[in-house]
């Protein structure tokens, strides 16, 4: 299907104003298709002109425009031409649509736990026409009236409050004006928990087989929801306007969540079946708050075109963290951001696909999707923190309120937003926005010290700007130093030039560890000094400031990726400091990064077993000391389960014997153990199937696929590759789990023949897999055979001119990680496996 271009969108919006949608969906036609009838009322600024409506149907039964029948076979490339428009128009389209299995459009999934089916709509970015006929662009908003016919035992939830009008028929209350991609319907035998707050009816919903975790987590979900409502009502001065507020945990969801007004959809993995660490609960709370903040920024006011998507995501990213810190018990949310969100964003910034936060004109809808990444989220949020430092918090909030009020139920642009902030603050933002919003890449910040007798003689901050993307960014942040856990000094400064003297540090004791951007207030590459890196194994675990510890870990990860810090140096710090970590986000995320990224990507093959053994020893040590049932105990147990080579221990844990306290009935933990056993060839297909029988659920099936794909034999790899690349109808989640397991192998020889096949077979999947889902498959399935030949094949694939935008972007990003791994191995590969060190 052709993608809507910006020029086409501008032309159509200058001609068409949509006044209403009436959508009737018949979900009682079996498992493959559903009926869709749409009545669109709209005006035309130039009577007699032509336009088109977007429609991606399995078949079109009838079409009429202003009472005149049109040819139902006239849909070409997803568009139905509308000729000779009147000033006021009514279009009626009756069609048969296909359910999807890739997370886009109206997705239908079967829960193997009870063979019950569930449906949900995910219409971002351009999937709305696969559900109903529409003018599919974000600036043609309109109110919706939706009717749904469903099986008698189904419940229906949507943007408007649902009322059962008769047996199997549901009507949804008329909505406020919505962009087409926000319309959604969730239908199936969902189970629910309901509440109310401040006059707003609340509901949380999930599959019937998830009733227990839904009910167990409902109180926490409602608490974060209520606190977020109170916070945003007070901050924005505008009440939530979309009636009821439902949060639906749906199967096989491509993203974390989607901010559909009144009916937010979440991936149902957030309803943790077993034990959950504190940072997992924080992540979920952050997602709840993030999606709610979108009710104002994104839903009440929607970007005019996709190139201002950052207005939605940067704002929600910033506001959710601010809300958690100010209004909930998750006061360490910015620490979590440092070690999770900013690490993700810095990775996007390192890639050749990096782009400015804003101002990248997306010439069509699909190309806009390629900039929906860690820059739009994490960098955008950091940029907003710098904007607040520049104009003042009160002025920023006043500008936000003015923007939301002026553009309510309409659309906004970057210029509109900055204009509101300028008016409220009295500051010209042209130079600031050019440096922070309109220029890609990041500065590097470091501190040079000269000392005499352990006393600082001079301290100079250096700000290095990328030569190929110069910008003059002011940075407001701080520096702090510690020795043996005692903070020796902290300086706050605004840096506006290449070098800035920190006179406040002169005459103070030289710290063992000096951390630029210690409170993580800005967006930059933090370059730690040689002496600081050398001191980290002994010093990092003693630093009481968890935010600064997160910045140090983020800098180390950045250094490993940039080949300025060796993986051995990272592991030395891990050995010494990780077992003493008390912040849950740092503890769990650094362990996961060490196991799943640092070792398999940056440590040469012949040293990976030794590296995993180091991680395992750290996990065992923490597990022995941690209190039962704590985040520390769970994080340690997961690390041991994933890295241990102790067959007796792994088999006992897989069989439910001798488990750490709190994990006795945790099926998700068991799958970590089973995958380790499978990847080592200690169990076979029959054993995996046996564990699958014990966990006959969607998640159990996905984990079984991953474990089968991980088996270290040729037949298992051949089966997994065929299932991934040729079996059409696999869900988005099934494809990703097969891909996650496939490249796990004891040596390259088992899988190296699949490297060239990846570059032909996976891009070809665009013929039957949606762009959003395939972009994830391309990343996860990228070969983990780190050789020059893989790099050559990758470069040749990227140079092709027949790739879809999503496939091309994902290949570029995966190729960048391959080249980072090759550079690190070339730089540090000759060093002894026991050695450590780093350069800056």
mmCIF file with all atom_site columns, C-alpha atoms in Angstrom, residues 130-290:
data_model
loop_
_atom_site.group_PDB
_atom_site.id
_atom_site.type_symbol
_atom_site.label_atom_id
_atom_site.label_alt_id
_atom_site.label_comp_id
_atom_site.label_asym_id
_atom_site.label_entity_id
_atom_site.label_seq_id
_atom_site.pdbx_PDB_ins_code
_atom_site.Cartn_x
_atom_site.Cartn_y
_atom_site.Cartn_z
_atom_site.occupancy
_atom_site.B_iso_or_equiv
_atom_site.pdbx_formal_charge
_atom_site.auth_seq_id
_atom_site.auth_comp_id
_atom_site.auth_asym_id
_atom_site.auth_atom_id
_atom_site.pdbx_PDB_model_num
ATOM 1   C CA . UNK A 1 130 ? -7.844  -1.680  7.729  1.00 0.00 ? 130 UNK A CA 1
ATOM 2   C CA . UNK A 1 131 ? -10.672 -1.290  10.260 1.00 0.00 ? 131 UNK A CA 1
ATOM 3   C CA . UNK A 1 132 ? -12.912 1.413   8.781  1.00 0.00 ? 132 UNK A CA 1
ATOM 4   C CA . UNK A 1 133 ? -13.016 3.823   5.833  1.00 0.00 ? 133 UNK A CA 1
ATOM 5   C CA . UNK A 1 134 ? -11.461 7.134   6.841  1.00 0.00 ? 134 UNK A CA 1
ATOM 6   C CA . UNK A 1 135 ? -9.480  10.207  5.917  1.00 0.00 ? 135 UNK A CA 1
ATOM 7   C CA . UNK A 1 136 ? -6.390  8.834   7.606  1.00 0.00 ? 136 UNK A CA 1
ATOM 8   C CA . UNK A 1 137 ? -4.188  11.726  8.690  1.00 0.00 ? 137 UNK A CA 1
ATOM 9   C CA . UNK A 1 138 ? -3.731  13.265  12.153 1.00 0.00 ? 138 UNK A CA 1
ATOM 10  C CA . UNK A 1 139 ? -5.112  16.727  11.340 1.00 0.00 ? 139 UNK A CA 1
ATOM 11  C CA . UNK A 1 140 ? -8.539  15.526  10.153 1.00 0.00 ? 140 UNK A CA 1
ATOM 12  C CA . UNK A 1 141 ? -10.071 14.905  13.585 1.00 0.00 ? 141 UNK A CA 1
ATOM 13  C CA . UNK A 1 142 ? -13.739 14.193  14.206 1.00 0.00 ? 142 UNK A CA 1
ATOM 14  C CA . UNK A 1 143 ? -16.092 12.776  16.856 1.00 0.00 ? 143 UNK A CA 1
ATOM 15  C CA . UNK A 1 144 ? -17.004 9.072   16.674 1.00 0.00 ? 144 UNK A CA 1
ATOM 16  C CA . UNK A 1 145 ? -20.140 7.036   17.260 1.00 0.00 ? 145 UNK A CA 1
ATOM 17  C CA . UNK A 1 146 ? -19.279 3.335   17.345 1.00 0.00 ? 146 UNK A CA 1
ATOM 18  C CA . UNK A 1 147 ? -21.538 0.276   17.393 1.00 0.00 ? 147 UNK A CA 1
ATOM 19  C CA . UNK A 1 148 ? -20.145 -3.221  17.852 1.00 0.00 ? 148 UNK A CA 1
ATOM 20  C CA . UNK A 1 149 ? -21.799 -6.589  17.276 1.00 0.00 ? 149 UNK A CA 1
ATOM 21  C CA . UNK A 1 150 ? -19.951 -9.320  19.149 1.00 0.00 ? 150 UNK A CA 1
ATOM 22  C CA . UNK A 1 151 ? -20.432 -12.891 20.378 1.00 0.00 ? 151 UNK A CA 1
ATOM 23  C CA . UNK A 1 152 ? -22.822 -13.077 23.305 1.00 0.00 ? 152 UNK A CA 1
ATOM 24  C CA . UNK A 1 153 ? -20.139 -13.864 25.888 1.00 0.00 ? 153 UNK A CA 1
ATOM 25  C CA . UNK A 1 154 ? -17.884 -10.968 24.890 1.00 0.00 ? 154 UNK A CA 1
ATOM 26  C CA . UNK A 1 155 ? -17.411 -7.613  26.563 1.00 0.00 ? 155 UNK A CA 1
ATOM 27  C CA . UNK A 1 156 ? -16.764 -4.490  24.478 1.00 0.00 ? 156 UNK A CA 1
ATOM 28  C CA . UNK A 1 157 ? -14.598 -1.555  25.567 1.00 0.00 ? 157 UNK A CA 1
ATOM 29  C CA . UNK A 1 158 ? -13.746 1.504   23.484 1.00 0.00 ? 158 UNK A CA 1
ATOM 30  C CA . UNK A 1 159 ? -13.094 5.240   23.388 1.00 0.00 ? 159 UNK A CA 1
ATOM 31  C CA . UNK A 1 160 ? -16.598 6.048   24.623 1.00 0.00 ? 160 UNK A CA 1
ATOM 32  C CA . UNK A 1 161 ? -18.493 4.501   27.523 1.00 0.00 ? 161 UNK A CA 1
ATOM 33  C CA . UNK A 1 162 ? -19.933 1.149   26.380 1.00 0.00 ? 162 UNK A CA 1
ATOM 34  C CA . UNK A 1 163 ? -23.594 0.264   26.792 1.00 0.00 ? 163 UNK A CA 1
ATOM 35  C CA . UNK A 1 164 ? -25.089 -3.104  25.891 1.00 0.00 ? 164 UNK A CA 1
ATOM 36  C CA . UNK A 1 165 ? -28.010 -2.178  23.624 1.00 0.00 ? 165 UNK A CA 1
ATOM 37  C CA . UNK A 1 166 ? -29.158 -5.753  23.097 1.00 0.00 ? 166 UNK A CA 1
ATOM 38  C CA . UNK A 1 167 ? -27.911 -9.298  22.927 1.00 0.00 ? 167 UNK A CA 1
ATOM 39  C CA . UNK A 1 168 ? -24.413 -9.053  21.427 1.00 0.00 ? 168 UNK A CA 1
ATOM 40  C CA . UNK A 1 169 ? -24.797 -5.377  20.455 1.00 0.00 ? 169 UNK A CA 1
ATOM 41  C CA . UNK A 1 170 ? -22.876 -2.588  22.141 1.00 0.00 ? 170 UNK A CA 1
ATOM 42  C CA . UNK A 1 171 ? -22.957 1.164   21.561 1.00 0.00 ? 171 UNK A CA 1
ATOM 43  C CA . UNK A 1 172 ? -20.166 3.502   22.590 1.00 0.00 ? 172 UNK A CA 1
ATOM 44  C CA . UNK A 1 173 ? -20.787 7.065   23.704 1.00 0.00 ? 173 UNK A CA 1
ATOM 45  C CA . UNK A 1 174 ? -20.012 9.835   21.227 1.00 0.00 ? 174 UNK A CA 1
ATOM 46  C CA . UNK A 1 175 ? -16.395 10.894  21.578 1.00 0.00 ? 175 UNK A CA 1
ATOM 47  C CA . UNK A 1 176 ? -14.651 14.232  21.458 1.00 0.00 ? 176 UNK A CA 1
ATOM 48  C CA . UNK A 1 177 ? -12.866 14.895  18.146 1.00 0.00 ? 177 UNK A CA 1
ATOM 49  C CA . UNK A 1 178 ? -10.183 12.223  17.701 1.00 0.00 ? 178 UNK A CA 1
ATOM 50  C CA . UNK A 1 179 ? -7.444  11.592  15.173 1.00 0.00 ? 179 UNK A CA 1
ATOM 51  C CA . UNK A 1 180 ? -8.137  8.474   13.127 1.00 0.00 ? 180 UNK A CA 1
ATOM 52  C CA . UNK A 1 181 ? -5.307  6.495   14.730 1.00 0.00 ? 181 UNK A CA 1
ATOM 53  C CA . UNK A 1 182 ? -6.817  6.865   18.213 1.00 0.00 ? 182 UNK A CA 1
ATOM 54  C CA . UNK A 1 183 ? -10.083 5.046   17.483 1.00 0.00 ? 183 UNK A CA 1
ATOM 55  C CA . UNK A 1 184 ? -10.054 1.633   19.147 1.00 0.00 ? 184 UNK A CA 1
ATOM 56  C CA . UNK A 1 185 ? -12.259 -1.263  20.152 1.00 0.00 ? 185 UNK A CA 1
ATOM 57  C CA . UNK A 1 186 ? -11.302 -4.049  22.561 1.00 0.00 ? 186 UNK A CA 1
ATOM 58  C CA . UNK A 1 187 ? -13.643 -7.038  22.553 1.00 0.00 ? 187 UNK A CA 1
ATOM 59  C CA . UNK A 1 188 ? -13.638 -10.523 23.999 1.00 0.00 ? 188 UNK A CA 1
ATOM 60  C CA . UNK A 1 189 ? -14.363 -12.357 27.244 1.00 0.00 ? 189 UNK A CA 1
ATOM 61  C CA . UNK A 1 190 ? -12.245 -9.817  29.149 1.00 0.00 ? 190 UNK A CA 1
ATOM 62  C CA . UNK A 1 191 ? -12.371 -9.845  32.940 1.00 0.00 ? 191 UNK A CA 1
ATOM 63  C CA . UNK A 1 192 ? -12.520 -6.504  34.714 1.00 0.00 ? 192 UNK A CA 1
ATOM 64  C CA . UNK A 1 193 ? -11.898 -4.642  37.938 1.00 0.00 ? 193 UNK A CA 1
ATOM 65  C CA . UNK A 1 194 ? -13.622 -1.282  38.258 1.00 0.00 ? 194 UNK A CA 1
ATOM 66  C CA . UNK A 1 195 ? -13.248 1.778   40.434 1.00 0.00 ? 195 UNK A CA 1
ATOM 67  C CA . UNK A 1 196 ? -13.970 5.517   40.383 1.00 0.00 ? 196 UNK A CA 1
ATOM 68  C CA . UNK A 1 197 ? -11.956 8.632   41.153 1.00 0.00 ? 197 UNK A CA 1
ATOM 69  C CA . UNK A 1 198 ? -12.907 12.287  41.131 1.00 0.00 ? 198 UNK A CA 1
ATOM 70  C CA . UNK A 1 199 ? -16.037 11.525  39.137 1.00 0.00 ? 199 UNK A CA 1
ATOM 71  C CA . UNK A 1 200 ? -14.159 9.476   36.520 1.00 0.00 ? 200 UNK A CA 1
ATOM 72  C CA . UNK A 1 201 ? -15.205 5.803   36.123 1.00 0.00 ? 201 UNK A CA 1
ATOM 73  C CA . UNK A 1 202 ? -12.090 3.604   35.988 1.00 0.00 ? 202 UNK A CA 1
ATOM 74  C CA . UNK A 1 203 ? -11.582 0.066   34.702 1.00 0.00 ? 203 UNK A CA 1
ATOM 75  C CA . UNK A 1 204 ? -8.701  -2.351  34.213 1.00 0.00 ? 204 UNK A CA 1
ATOM 76  C CA . UNK A 1 205 ? -9.230  -5.373  31.977 1.00 0.00 ? 205 UNK A CA 1
ATOM 77  C CA . UNK A 1 206 ? -7.372  -8.490  30.842 1.00 0.00 ? 206 UNK A CA 1
ATOM 78  C CA . UNK A 1 207 ? -7.793  -11.980 29.401 1.00 0.00 ? 207 UNK A CA 1
ATOM 79  C CA . UNK A 1 208 ? -9.781  -14.410 31.555 1.00 0.00 ? 208 UNK A CA 1
ATOM 80  C CA . UNK A 1 209 ? -6.667  -16.521 32.171 1.00 0.00 ? 209 UNK A CA 1
ATOM 81  C CA . UNK A 1 210 ? -4.989  -13.444 33.721 1.00 0.00 ? 210 UNK A CA 1
ATOM 82  C CA . UNK A 1 211 ? -7.744  -12.817 36.258 1.00 0.00 ? 211 UNK A CA 1
ATOM 83  C CA . UNK A 1 212 ? -5.502  -13.607 39.231 1.00 0.00 ? 212 UNK A CA 1
ATOM 84  C CA . UNK A 1 213 ? -2.646  -11.228 38.356 1.00 0.00 ? 213 UNK A CA 1
ATOM 85  C CA . UNK A 1 214 ? -5.154  -8.569  37.227 1.00 0.00 ? 214 UNK A CA 1
ATOM 86  C CA . UNK A 1 215 ? -6.911  -8.654  40.587 1.00 0.00 ? 215 UNK A CA 1
ATOM 87  C CA . UNK A 1 216 ? -3.584  -8.863  42.445 1.00 0.00 ? 216 UNK A CA 1
ATOM 88  C CA . UNK A 1 217 ? -2.198  -5.788  40.683 1.00 0.00 ? 217 UNK A CA 1
ATOM 89  C CA . UNK A 1 218 ? -5.417  -3.753  40.374 1.00 0.00 ? 218 UNK A CA 1
ATOM 90  C CA . UNK A 1 219 ? -4.943  -1.755  43.582 1.00 0.00 ? 219 UNK A CA 1
ATOM 91  C CA . UNK A 1 220 ? -1.462  -0.633  42.531 1.00 0.00 ? 220 UNK A CA 1
ATOM 92  C CA . UNK A 1 221 ? -2.669  0.248   39.022 1.00 0.00 ? 221 UNK A CA 1
ATOM 93  C CA . UNK A 1 222 ? -5.576  2.285   40.361 1.00 0.00 ? 222 UNK A CA 1
ATOM 94  C CA . UNK A 1 223 ? -3.350  4.052   42.873 1.00 0.00 ? 223 UNK A CA 1
ATOM 95  C CA . UNK A 1 224 ? -0.931  5.253   40.182 1.00 0.00 ? 224 UNK A CA 1
ATOM 96  C CA . UNK A 1 225 ? -3.883  6.159   37.934 1.00 0.00 ? 225 UNK A CA 1
ATOM 97  C CA . UNK A 1 226 ? -5.567  8.269   40.616 1.00 0.00 ? 226 UNK A CA 1
ATOM 98  C CA . UNK A 1 227 ? -2.370  10.019  41.671 1.00 0.00 ? 227 UNK A CA 1
ATOM 99  C CA . UNK A 1 228 ? -1.580  10.801  38.031 1.00 0.00 ? 228 UNK A CA 1
ATOM 100 C CA . UNK A 1 229 ? -5.040  12.232  37.412 1.00 0.00 ? 229 UNK A CA 1
ATOM 101 C CA . UNK A 1 230 ? -4.733  14.515  40.435 1.00 0.00 ? 230 UNK A CA 1
ATOM 102 C CA . UNK A 1 231 ? -1.254  15.619  39.429 1.00 0.00 ? 231 UNK A CA 1
ATOM 103 C CA . UNK A 1 232 ? -2.066  16.386  35.802 1.00 0.00 ? 232 UNK A CA 1
ATOM 104 C CA . UNK A 1 233 ? -5.344  18.124  36.665 1.00 0.00 ? 233 UNK A CA 1
ATOM 105 C CA . UNK A 1 234 ? -3.433  20.439  38.960 1.00 0.00 ? 234 UNK A CA 1
ATOM 106 C CA . UNK A 1 235 ? -0.510  20.946  36.600 1.00 0.00 ? 235 UNK A CA 1
ATOM 107 C CA . UNK A 1 236 ? -2.402  21.574  33.352 1.00 0.00 ? 236 UNK A CA 1
ATOM 108 C CA . UNK A 1 237 ? -5.517  23.255  34.697 1.00 0.00 ? 237 UNK A CA 1
ATOM 109 C CA . UNK A 1 238 ? -7.669  21.256  32.259 1.00 0.00 ? 238 UNK A CA 1
ATOM 110 C CA . UNK A 1 239 ? -9.803  18.333  33.416 1.00 0.00 ? 239 UNK A CA 1
ATOM 111 C CA . UNK A 1 240 ? -9.643  15.010  31.654 1.00 0.00 ? 240 UNK A CA 1
ATOM 112 C CA . UNK A 1 241 ? -12.390 15.312  29.006 1.00 0.00 ? 241 UNK A CA 1
ATOM 113 C CA . UNK A 1 242 ? -12.878 11.812  27.557 1.00 0.00 ? 242 UNK A CA 1
ATOM 114 C CA . UNK A 1 243 ? -15.403 10.337  29.990 1.00 0.00 ? 243 UNK A CA 1
ATOM 115 C CA . UNK A 1 244 ? -14.512 6.928   31.396 1.00 0.00 ? 244 UNK A CA 1
ATOM 116 C CA . UNK A 1 245 ? -10.890 5.809   31.665 1.00 0.00 ? 245 UNK A CA 1
ATOM 117 C CA . UNK A 1 246 ? -10.171 2.176   30.813 1.00 0.00 ? 246 UNK A CA 1
ATOM 118 C CA . UNK A 1 247 ? -6.813  0.411   30.748 1.00 0.00 ? 247 UNK A CA 1
ATOM 119 C CA . UNK A 1 248 ? -6.875  -2.847  28.790 1.00 0.00 ? 248 UNK A CA 1
ATOM 120 C CA . UNK A 1 249 ? -4.010  -5.346  28.988 1.00 0.00 ? 249 UNK A CA 1
ATOM 121 C CA . UNK A 1 250 ? -4.043  -7.039  25.602 1.00 0.00 ? 250 UNK A CA 1
ATOM 122 C CA . UNK A 1 251 ? -2.128  -9.968  24.072 1.00 0.00 ? 251 UNK A CA 1
ATOM 123 C CA . UNK A 1 252 ? 0.690   -9.690  21.501 1.00 0.00 ? 252 UNK A CA 1
ATOM 124 C CA . UNK A 1 253 ? 0.949   -5.908  21.664 1.00 0.00 ? 253 UNK A CA 1
ATOM 125 C CA . UNK A 1 254 ? 3.794   -4.416  19.624 1.00 0.00 ? 254 UNK A CA 1
ATOM 126 C CA . UNK A 1 255 ? 4.657   -1.531  21.937 1.00 0.00 ? 255 UNK A CA 1
ATOM 127 C CA . UNK A 1 256 ? 4.475   -0.843  25.652 1.00 0.00 ? 256 UNK A CA 1
ATOM 128 C CA . UNK A 1 257 ? 1.099   0.878   25.451 1.00 0.00 ? 257 UNK A CA 1
ATOM 129 C CA . UNK A 1 258 ? -1.061  3.136   23.273 1.00 0.00 ? 258 UNK A CA 1
ATOM 130 C CA . UNK A 1 259 ? -2.798  6.293   24.415 1.00 0.00 ? 259 UNK A CA 1
ATOM 131 C CA . UNK A 1 260 ? -6.220  5.776   22.857 1.00 0.00 ? 260 UNK A CA 1
ATOM 132 C CA . UNK A 1 261 ? -8.489  8.336   24.577 1.00 0.00 ? 261 UNK A CA 1
ATOM 133 C CA . UNK A 1 262 ? -10.616 6.646   27.204 1.00 0.00 ? 262 UNK A CA 1
ATOM 134 C CA . UNK A 1 263 ? -9.286  3.175   26.313 1.00 0.00 ? 263 UNK A CA 1
ATOM 135 C CA . UNK A 1 264 ? -5.534  2.821   26.774 1.00 0.00 ? 264 UNK A CA 1
ATOM 136 C CA . UNK A 1 265 ? -4.092  -0.505  25.617 1.00 0.00 ? 265 UNK A CA 1
ATOM 137 C CA . UNK A 1 266 ? -1.057  -2.113  27.312 1.00 0.00 ? 266 UNK A CA 1
ATOM 138 C CA . UNK A 1 267 ? 1.043   -5.177  26.645 1.00 0.00 ? 267 UNK A CA 1
ATOM 139 C CA . UNK A 1 268 ? -0.290  -7.772  29.039 1.00 0.00 ? 268 UNK A CA 1
ATOM 140 C CA . UNK A 1 269 ? 3.188   -8.788  30.200 1.00 0.00 ? 269 UNK A CA 1
ATOM 141 C CA . UNK A 1 270 ? 2.770   -5.842  32.579 1.00 0.00 ? 270 UNK A CA 1
ATOM 142 C CA . UNK A 1 271 ? 0.441   -8.082  34.591 1.00 0.00 ? 271 UNK A CA 1
ATOM 143 C CA . UNK A 1 272 ? 3.349   -9.998  36.073 1.00 0.00 ? 272 UNK A CA 1
ATOM 144 C CA . UNK A 1 273 ? 2.349   -13.631 36.522 1.00 0.00 ? 273 UNK A CA 1
ATOM 145 C CA . UNK A 1 274 ? 5.111   -14.336 39.021 1.00 0.00 ? 274 UNK A CA 1
ATOM 146 C CA . UNK A 1 275 ? 7.495   -12.298 41.140 1.00 0.00 ? 275 UNK A CA 1
ATOM 147 C CA . UNK A 1 276 ? 8.234   -8.743  40.020 1.00 0.00 ? 276 UNK A CA 1
ATOM 148 C CA . UNK A 1 277 ? 11.156  -6.544  40.929 1.00 0.00 ? 277 UNK A CA 1
ATOM 149 C CA . UNK A 1 278 ? 10.554  -3.018  42.132 1.00 0.00 ? 278 UNK A CA 1
ATOM 150 C CA . UNK A 1 279 ? 11.893  -1.544  38.909 1.00 0.00 ? 279 UNK A CA 1
ATOM 151 C CA . UNK A 1 280 ? 9.415   -3.644  36.911 1.00 0.00 ? 280 UNK A CA 1
ATOM 152 C CA . UNK A 1 281 ? 6.599   -2.132  38.947 1.00 0.00 ? 281 UNK A CA 1
ATOM 153 C CA . UNK A 1 282 ? 8.160   1.310   38.427 1.00 0.00 ? 282 UNK A CA 1
ATOM 154 C CA . UNK A 1 283 ? 8.310   0.723   34.676 1.00 0.00 ? 283 UNK A CA 1
ATOM 155 C CA . UNK A 1 284 ? 4.647   -0.182  34.622 1.00 0.00 ? 284 UNK A CA 1
ATOM 156 C CA . UNK A 1 285 ? 3.721   2.819   36.775 1.00 0.00 ? 285 UNK A CA 1
ATOM 157 C CA . UNK A 1 286 ? 5.711   5.044   34.447 1.00 0.00 ? 286 UNK A CA 1
ATOM 158 C CA . UNK A 1 287 ? 3.855   3.617   31.448 1.00 0.00 ? 287 UNK A CA 1
ATOM 159 C CA . UNK A 1 288 ? 0.492   4.224   33.150 1.00 0.00 ? 288 UNK A CA 1
ATOM 160 C CA . UNK A 1 289 ? 1.429   7.832   33.845 1.00 0.00 ? 289 UNK A CA 1
ATOM 161 C CA . UNK A 1 290 ? 3.015   8.280   30.401 1.00 0.00 ? 290 UNK A CA 1
#
